[in-house]
XYZ file of C-alpha atoms in Angstrom:
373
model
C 102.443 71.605 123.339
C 104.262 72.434 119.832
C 106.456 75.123 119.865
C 105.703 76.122 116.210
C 102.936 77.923 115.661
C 100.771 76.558 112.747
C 97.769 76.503 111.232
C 96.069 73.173 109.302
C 93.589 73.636 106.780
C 91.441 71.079 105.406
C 89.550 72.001 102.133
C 87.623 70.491 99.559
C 87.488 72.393 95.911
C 88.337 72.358 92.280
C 91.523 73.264 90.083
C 93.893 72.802 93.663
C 96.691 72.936 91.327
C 96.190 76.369 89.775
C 94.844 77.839 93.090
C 97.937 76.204 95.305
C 100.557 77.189 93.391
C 98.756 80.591 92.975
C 98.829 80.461 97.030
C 102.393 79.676 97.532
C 103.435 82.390 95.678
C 102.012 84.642 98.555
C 102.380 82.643 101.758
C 104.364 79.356 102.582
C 102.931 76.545 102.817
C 104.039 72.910 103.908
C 103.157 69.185 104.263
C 100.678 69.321 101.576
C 98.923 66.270 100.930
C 96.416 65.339 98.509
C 93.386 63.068 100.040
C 91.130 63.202 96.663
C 90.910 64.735 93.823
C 89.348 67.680 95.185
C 90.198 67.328 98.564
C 93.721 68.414 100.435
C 95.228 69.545 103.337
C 98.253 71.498 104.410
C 99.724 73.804 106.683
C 100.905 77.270 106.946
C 102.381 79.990 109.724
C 99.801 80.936 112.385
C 100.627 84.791 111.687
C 99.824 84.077 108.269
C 96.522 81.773 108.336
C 93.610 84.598 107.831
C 95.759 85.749 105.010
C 95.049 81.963 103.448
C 91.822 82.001 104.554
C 90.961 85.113 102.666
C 92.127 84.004 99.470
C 90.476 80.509 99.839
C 87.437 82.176 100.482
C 87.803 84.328 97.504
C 88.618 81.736 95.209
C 85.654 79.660 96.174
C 87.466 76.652 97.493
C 84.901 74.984 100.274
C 87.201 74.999 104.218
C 86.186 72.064 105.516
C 88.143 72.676 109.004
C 90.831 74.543 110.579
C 93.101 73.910 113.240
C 95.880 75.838 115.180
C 98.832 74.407 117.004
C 101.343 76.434 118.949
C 102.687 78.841 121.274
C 100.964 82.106 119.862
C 97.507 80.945 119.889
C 97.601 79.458 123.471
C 99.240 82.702 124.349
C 95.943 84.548 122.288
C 93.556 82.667 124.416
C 95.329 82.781 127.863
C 95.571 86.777 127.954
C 92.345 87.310 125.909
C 90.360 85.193 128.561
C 92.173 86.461 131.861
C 94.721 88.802 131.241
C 92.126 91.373 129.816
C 90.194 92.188 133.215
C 93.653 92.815 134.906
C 94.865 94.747 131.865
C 91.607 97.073 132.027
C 92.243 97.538 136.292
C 96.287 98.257 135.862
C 95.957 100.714 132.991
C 92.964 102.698 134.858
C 95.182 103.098 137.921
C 98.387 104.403 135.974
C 96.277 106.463 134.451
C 94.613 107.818 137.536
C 97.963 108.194 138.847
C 99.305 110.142 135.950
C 96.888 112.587 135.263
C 98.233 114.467 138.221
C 101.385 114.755 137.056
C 102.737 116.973 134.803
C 104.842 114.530 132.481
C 105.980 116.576 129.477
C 107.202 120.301 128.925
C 106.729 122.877 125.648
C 108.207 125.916 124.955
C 107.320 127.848 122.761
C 108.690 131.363 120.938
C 112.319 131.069 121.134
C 114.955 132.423 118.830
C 117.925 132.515 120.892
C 116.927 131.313 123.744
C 117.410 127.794 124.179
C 114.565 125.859 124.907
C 116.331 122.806 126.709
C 117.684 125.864 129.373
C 114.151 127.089 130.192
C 112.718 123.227 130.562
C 115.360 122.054 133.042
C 115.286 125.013 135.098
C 111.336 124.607 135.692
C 111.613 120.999 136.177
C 114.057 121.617 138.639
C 112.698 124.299 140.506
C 108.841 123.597 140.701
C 106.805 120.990 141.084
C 105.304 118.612 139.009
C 102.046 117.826 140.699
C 99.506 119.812 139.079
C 98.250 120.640 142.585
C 101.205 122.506 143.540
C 101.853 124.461 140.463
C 101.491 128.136 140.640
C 101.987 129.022 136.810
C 102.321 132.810 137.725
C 105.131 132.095 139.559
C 106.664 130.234 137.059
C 106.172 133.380 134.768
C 107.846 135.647 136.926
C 110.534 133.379 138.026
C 111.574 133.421 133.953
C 111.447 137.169 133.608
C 113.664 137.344 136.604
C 116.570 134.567 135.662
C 116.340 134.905 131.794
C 117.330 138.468 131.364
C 116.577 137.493 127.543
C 112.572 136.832 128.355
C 110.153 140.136 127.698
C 107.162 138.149 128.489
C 106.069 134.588 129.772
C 102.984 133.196 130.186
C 102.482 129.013 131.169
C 99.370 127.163 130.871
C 98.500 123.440 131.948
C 96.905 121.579 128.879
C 96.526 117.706 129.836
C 99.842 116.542 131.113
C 101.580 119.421 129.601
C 103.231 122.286 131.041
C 103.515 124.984 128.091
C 105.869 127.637 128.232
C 105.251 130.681 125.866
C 108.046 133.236 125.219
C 108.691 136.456 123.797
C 112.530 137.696 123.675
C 113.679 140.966 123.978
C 115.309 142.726 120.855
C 118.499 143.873 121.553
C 120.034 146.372 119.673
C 122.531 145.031 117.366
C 119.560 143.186 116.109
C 117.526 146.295 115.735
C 120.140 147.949 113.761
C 122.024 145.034 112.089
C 125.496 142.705 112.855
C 127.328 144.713 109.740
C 128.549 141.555 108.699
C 129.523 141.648 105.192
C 127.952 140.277 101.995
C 128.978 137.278 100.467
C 128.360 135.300 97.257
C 125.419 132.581 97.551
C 126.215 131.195 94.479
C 129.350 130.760 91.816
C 128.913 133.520 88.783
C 130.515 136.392 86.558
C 129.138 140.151 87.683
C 127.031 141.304 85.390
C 125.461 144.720 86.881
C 125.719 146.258 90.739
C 123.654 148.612 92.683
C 125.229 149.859 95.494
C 123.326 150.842 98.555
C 125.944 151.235 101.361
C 129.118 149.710 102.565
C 132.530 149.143 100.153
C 132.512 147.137 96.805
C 134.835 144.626 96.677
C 134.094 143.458 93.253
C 133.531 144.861 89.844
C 130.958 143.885 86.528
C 132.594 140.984 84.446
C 134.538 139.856 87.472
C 134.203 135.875 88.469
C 133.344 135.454 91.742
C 133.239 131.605 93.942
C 130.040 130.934 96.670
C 131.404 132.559 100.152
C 133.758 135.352 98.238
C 132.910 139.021 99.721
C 131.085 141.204 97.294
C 130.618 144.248 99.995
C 132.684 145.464 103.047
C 130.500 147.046 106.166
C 132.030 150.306 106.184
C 132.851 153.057 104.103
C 135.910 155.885 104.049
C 135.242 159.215 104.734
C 137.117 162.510 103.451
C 139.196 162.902 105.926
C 140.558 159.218 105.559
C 138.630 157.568 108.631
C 136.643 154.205 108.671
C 132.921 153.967 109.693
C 131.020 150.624 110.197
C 127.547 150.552 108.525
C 125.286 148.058 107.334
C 126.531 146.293 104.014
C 123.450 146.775 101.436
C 123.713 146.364 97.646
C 122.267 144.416 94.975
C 124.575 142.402 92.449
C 123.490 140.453 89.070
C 125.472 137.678 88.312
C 125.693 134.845 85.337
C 125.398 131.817 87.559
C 126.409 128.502 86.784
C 124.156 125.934 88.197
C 125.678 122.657 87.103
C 124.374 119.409 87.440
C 126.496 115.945 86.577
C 125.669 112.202 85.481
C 127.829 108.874 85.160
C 127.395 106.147 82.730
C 129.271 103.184 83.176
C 129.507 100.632 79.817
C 130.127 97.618 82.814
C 128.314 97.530 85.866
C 126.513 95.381 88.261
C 123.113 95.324 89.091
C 121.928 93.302 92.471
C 118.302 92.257 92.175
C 115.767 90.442 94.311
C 115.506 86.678 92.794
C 111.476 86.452 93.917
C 112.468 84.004 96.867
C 112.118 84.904 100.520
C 112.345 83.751 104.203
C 109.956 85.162 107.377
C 111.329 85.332 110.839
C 108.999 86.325 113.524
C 109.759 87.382 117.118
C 106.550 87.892 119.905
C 107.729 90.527 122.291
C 105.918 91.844 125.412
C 107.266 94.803 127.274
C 110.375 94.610 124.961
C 111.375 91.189 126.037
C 111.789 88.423 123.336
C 109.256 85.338 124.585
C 108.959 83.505 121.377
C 110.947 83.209 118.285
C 110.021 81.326 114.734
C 112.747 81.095 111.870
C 112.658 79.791 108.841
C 115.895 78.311 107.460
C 117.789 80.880 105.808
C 121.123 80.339 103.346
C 121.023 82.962 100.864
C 124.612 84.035 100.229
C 123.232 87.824 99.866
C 119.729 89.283 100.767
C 118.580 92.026 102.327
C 115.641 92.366 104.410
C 112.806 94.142 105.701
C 111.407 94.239 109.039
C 107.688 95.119 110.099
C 106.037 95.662 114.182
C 102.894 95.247 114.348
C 100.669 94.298 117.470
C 100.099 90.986 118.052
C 96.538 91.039 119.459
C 93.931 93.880 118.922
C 91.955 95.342 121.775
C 93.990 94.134 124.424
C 96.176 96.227 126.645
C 99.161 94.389 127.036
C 101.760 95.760 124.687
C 102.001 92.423 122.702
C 104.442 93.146 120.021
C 105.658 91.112 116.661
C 108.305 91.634 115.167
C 108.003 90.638 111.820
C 111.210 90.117 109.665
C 111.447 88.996 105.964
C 115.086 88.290 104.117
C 114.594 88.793 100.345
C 117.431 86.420 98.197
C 119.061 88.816 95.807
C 121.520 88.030 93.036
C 124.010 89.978 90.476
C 123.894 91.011 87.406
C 126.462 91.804 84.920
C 125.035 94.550 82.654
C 126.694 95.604 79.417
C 125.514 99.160 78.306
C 126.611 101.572 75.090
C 126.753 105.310 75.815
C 125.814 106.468 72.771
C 121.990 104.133 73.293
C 121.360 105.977 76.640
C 122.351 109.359 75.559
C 120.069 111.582 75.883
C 118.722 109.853 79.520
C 121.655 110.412 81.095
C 121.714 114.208 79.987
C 118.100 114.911 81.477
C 119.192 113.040 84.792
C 122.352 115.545 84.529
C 119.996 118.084 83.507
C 117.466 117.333 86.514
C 120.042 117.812 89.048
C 121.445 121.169 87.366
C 117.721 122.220 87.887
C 117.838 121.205 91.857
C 120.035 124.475 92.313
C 118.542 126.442 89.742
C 116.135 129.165 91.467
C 114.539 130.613 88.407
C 114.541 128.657 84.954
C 112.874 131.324 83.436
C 115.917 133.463 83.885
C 117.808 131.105 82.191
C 120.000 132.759 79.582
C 122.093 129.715 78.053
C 121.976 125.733 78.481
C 124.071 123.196 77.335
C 126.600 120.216 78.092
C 130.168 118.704 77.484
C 131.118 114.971 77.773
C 133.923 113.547 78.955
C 134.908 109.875 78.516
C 137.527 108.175 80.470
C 138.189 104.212 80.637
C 135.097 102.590 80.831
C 132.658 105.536 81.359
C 131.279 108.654 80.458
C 130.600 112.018 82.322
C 127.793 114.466 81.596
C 128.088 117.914 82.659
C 125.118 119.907 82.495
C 125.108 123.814 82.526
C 122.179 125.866 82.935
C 123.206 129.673 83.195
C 120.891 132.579 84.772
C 121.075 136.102 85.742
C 120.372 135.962 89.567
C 120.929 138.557 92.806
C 123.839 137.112 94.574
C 124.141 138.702 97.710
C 123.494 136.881 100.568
């Protein structure tokens, strides 16, 4: 028995010239051989024969047989004619089996909680037959070892044991961290309203992303601090830039249109068959592709299809002053990205720099937006 899996067509039809090359554009084909005029054979990759077939039948060309050879199709056969039965019988008793079982856990409704925590300390301490599972037990074992947890409730649902959770609010939540306020973004002050807490900057000052605008506590007569919640809101001119690169010399790596397939059959992750093609391209790249091998059958025949694309460089030569205006709407584009509100905008514009060999774009797009964060 070959190794190789193929697949030998035998066809009878006009124009084979125009049609075959057309073919073996799409799938490879080999040991062609012309018989007549309008009869030929040749053979392709089993994996790839309904593929051919589709597009002979499309193209009207007459298939006078069609034979496979190989590993993969006596495989097909073998497990479609006597592995199914067992297949059907093993997969109805694991899943008997597992249906009692709880297999997965979800919680649901944390904030600060952590939901890993509450999963391994159920799975620890209860069971996880579905029998023996008490979920109001579960609730009030929660409420008792969380001191975080308000509320629990658990409900089965399949195999899944889920966990909902309400935390408790705990007063430095209720009334605030008084943490200060910081800059979200780089700007120049333009106009404050202060609520509460201390300014620590002033209108036409320039302020960086992460400097503190407002302290969380204010000075009373008599000279004494007092914490309280930092509130305020501060325009700002902010400067959301964006930035580009031209290069006059560069290199661009392309596919060349040529290709190589390597397929691997796997079954329970286990490599059982393997078909290369010969492959000496100095630089490709590739992409890879599992698909089952067989459809309605239950054993978890895999392929694992891989195909190395040839690529080759490219030596471009570009002018600056040609491409212009694209490169300033990608640098403009990615000014946008951090821009919240264009129609705040105020000014726009850009500056170039040039330096051996390229050119920099830096885009500017200034609005008037509440910094505090």
């Amino acid at each position: 028995m070959k190794l190789k899996s193929v697949t030998t067509f035998h066809v009878k039809g006009l124009n084979q010239e125009k049609w075959l090359n057309e073919l073996c554009k799409e799938v490879s084909l080999t040991e062609i051989e012309r018989l007549s005029k309008n009869e030929t054979t040749f053979k392709c990759s089993y994996f790839s024969y309904k593929k051919v077939d589709k597009f002979l039948k499309k193209h009207g060309v007459n298939i006078v047989s069609l034979t496979h050879e190989g590993v993969a199709y006596k495989l097909r056969n073998i497990f479609t004619a006597y592995g199914l039965m067992a297949a059907i019988v093993v997969c109805f008793a694991l899943s008997i089996f597992s249906q009692q079982y709880i297999l997965q856990y979800k919680v649901e409704g944390v904030d600060k909680l952590a939901a890993g925590d509450i999963v391994e300390y159920v799975s620890k301490n209860f069971s996880k037959q579905k029998g023996n599972i008490d979920t109001s037990e579960i609730e009030n074992a929660l409420l008792q070892n969380f001191k975080r947890i308000s509320f629990a409730s658990c409900i089965i649902k399949g195999q899944t044991l889920v966990i909902n959770i309400k935390e408790k609010l705990l007063p430095d939540e209720m009334y605030g961290d008084f943490a200060p306020i910081v800059a979200s973004k780089n700007g120049r002050v333009t106009k404050i309203n202060l609520i509460s807490g201390t300014l620590k900057v002033a209108v036409g000052d320039f302020v960086r992303m992460g400097d503190v605008l407002v302290e969380p506590y204010t000075i009373d007569a008599s000279g004494n601090i007092k914490k309280v919640e930092a509130r305020a809101e501060i325009l700002a001119e902010v400067y959301n830039e964006g930035q580009s690169e031209h290069y006059e010399t560069y290199i661009e790596v392309r596919r060349t249109g040529k290709a190589v397939v390597q397929d691997e059959i796997k079954l329970f992750g286990l490599t059982i068959y393997t078909f290369k093609e010969e492959m000496n391209f100095k630089m490709f790249e590739t992409e890879t592709d599992e698909v089952p091998l067989i459809k309605n059958l239950f054993l978890p025949f895999k392929m694992k299809k891989t195909t190395y694309y040839e690529l080759c460089e490219n030596k471009i030569i570009s002018k600056f002053e040609d491409v212009e205006q694209q490169f300033v709407s990608k640098a403009k584009a990615k000014a946008l990205e951090n821009c919240e509100d264009y129609a705040k905008m105020k000014e726009e514009f850009y500056t170039l720099r040039h330096l051996q060999g390229m050119t920099i774009v830096n885009f500017c797009i200034i609005t008037e937006e509440n910094i505090c964060k």
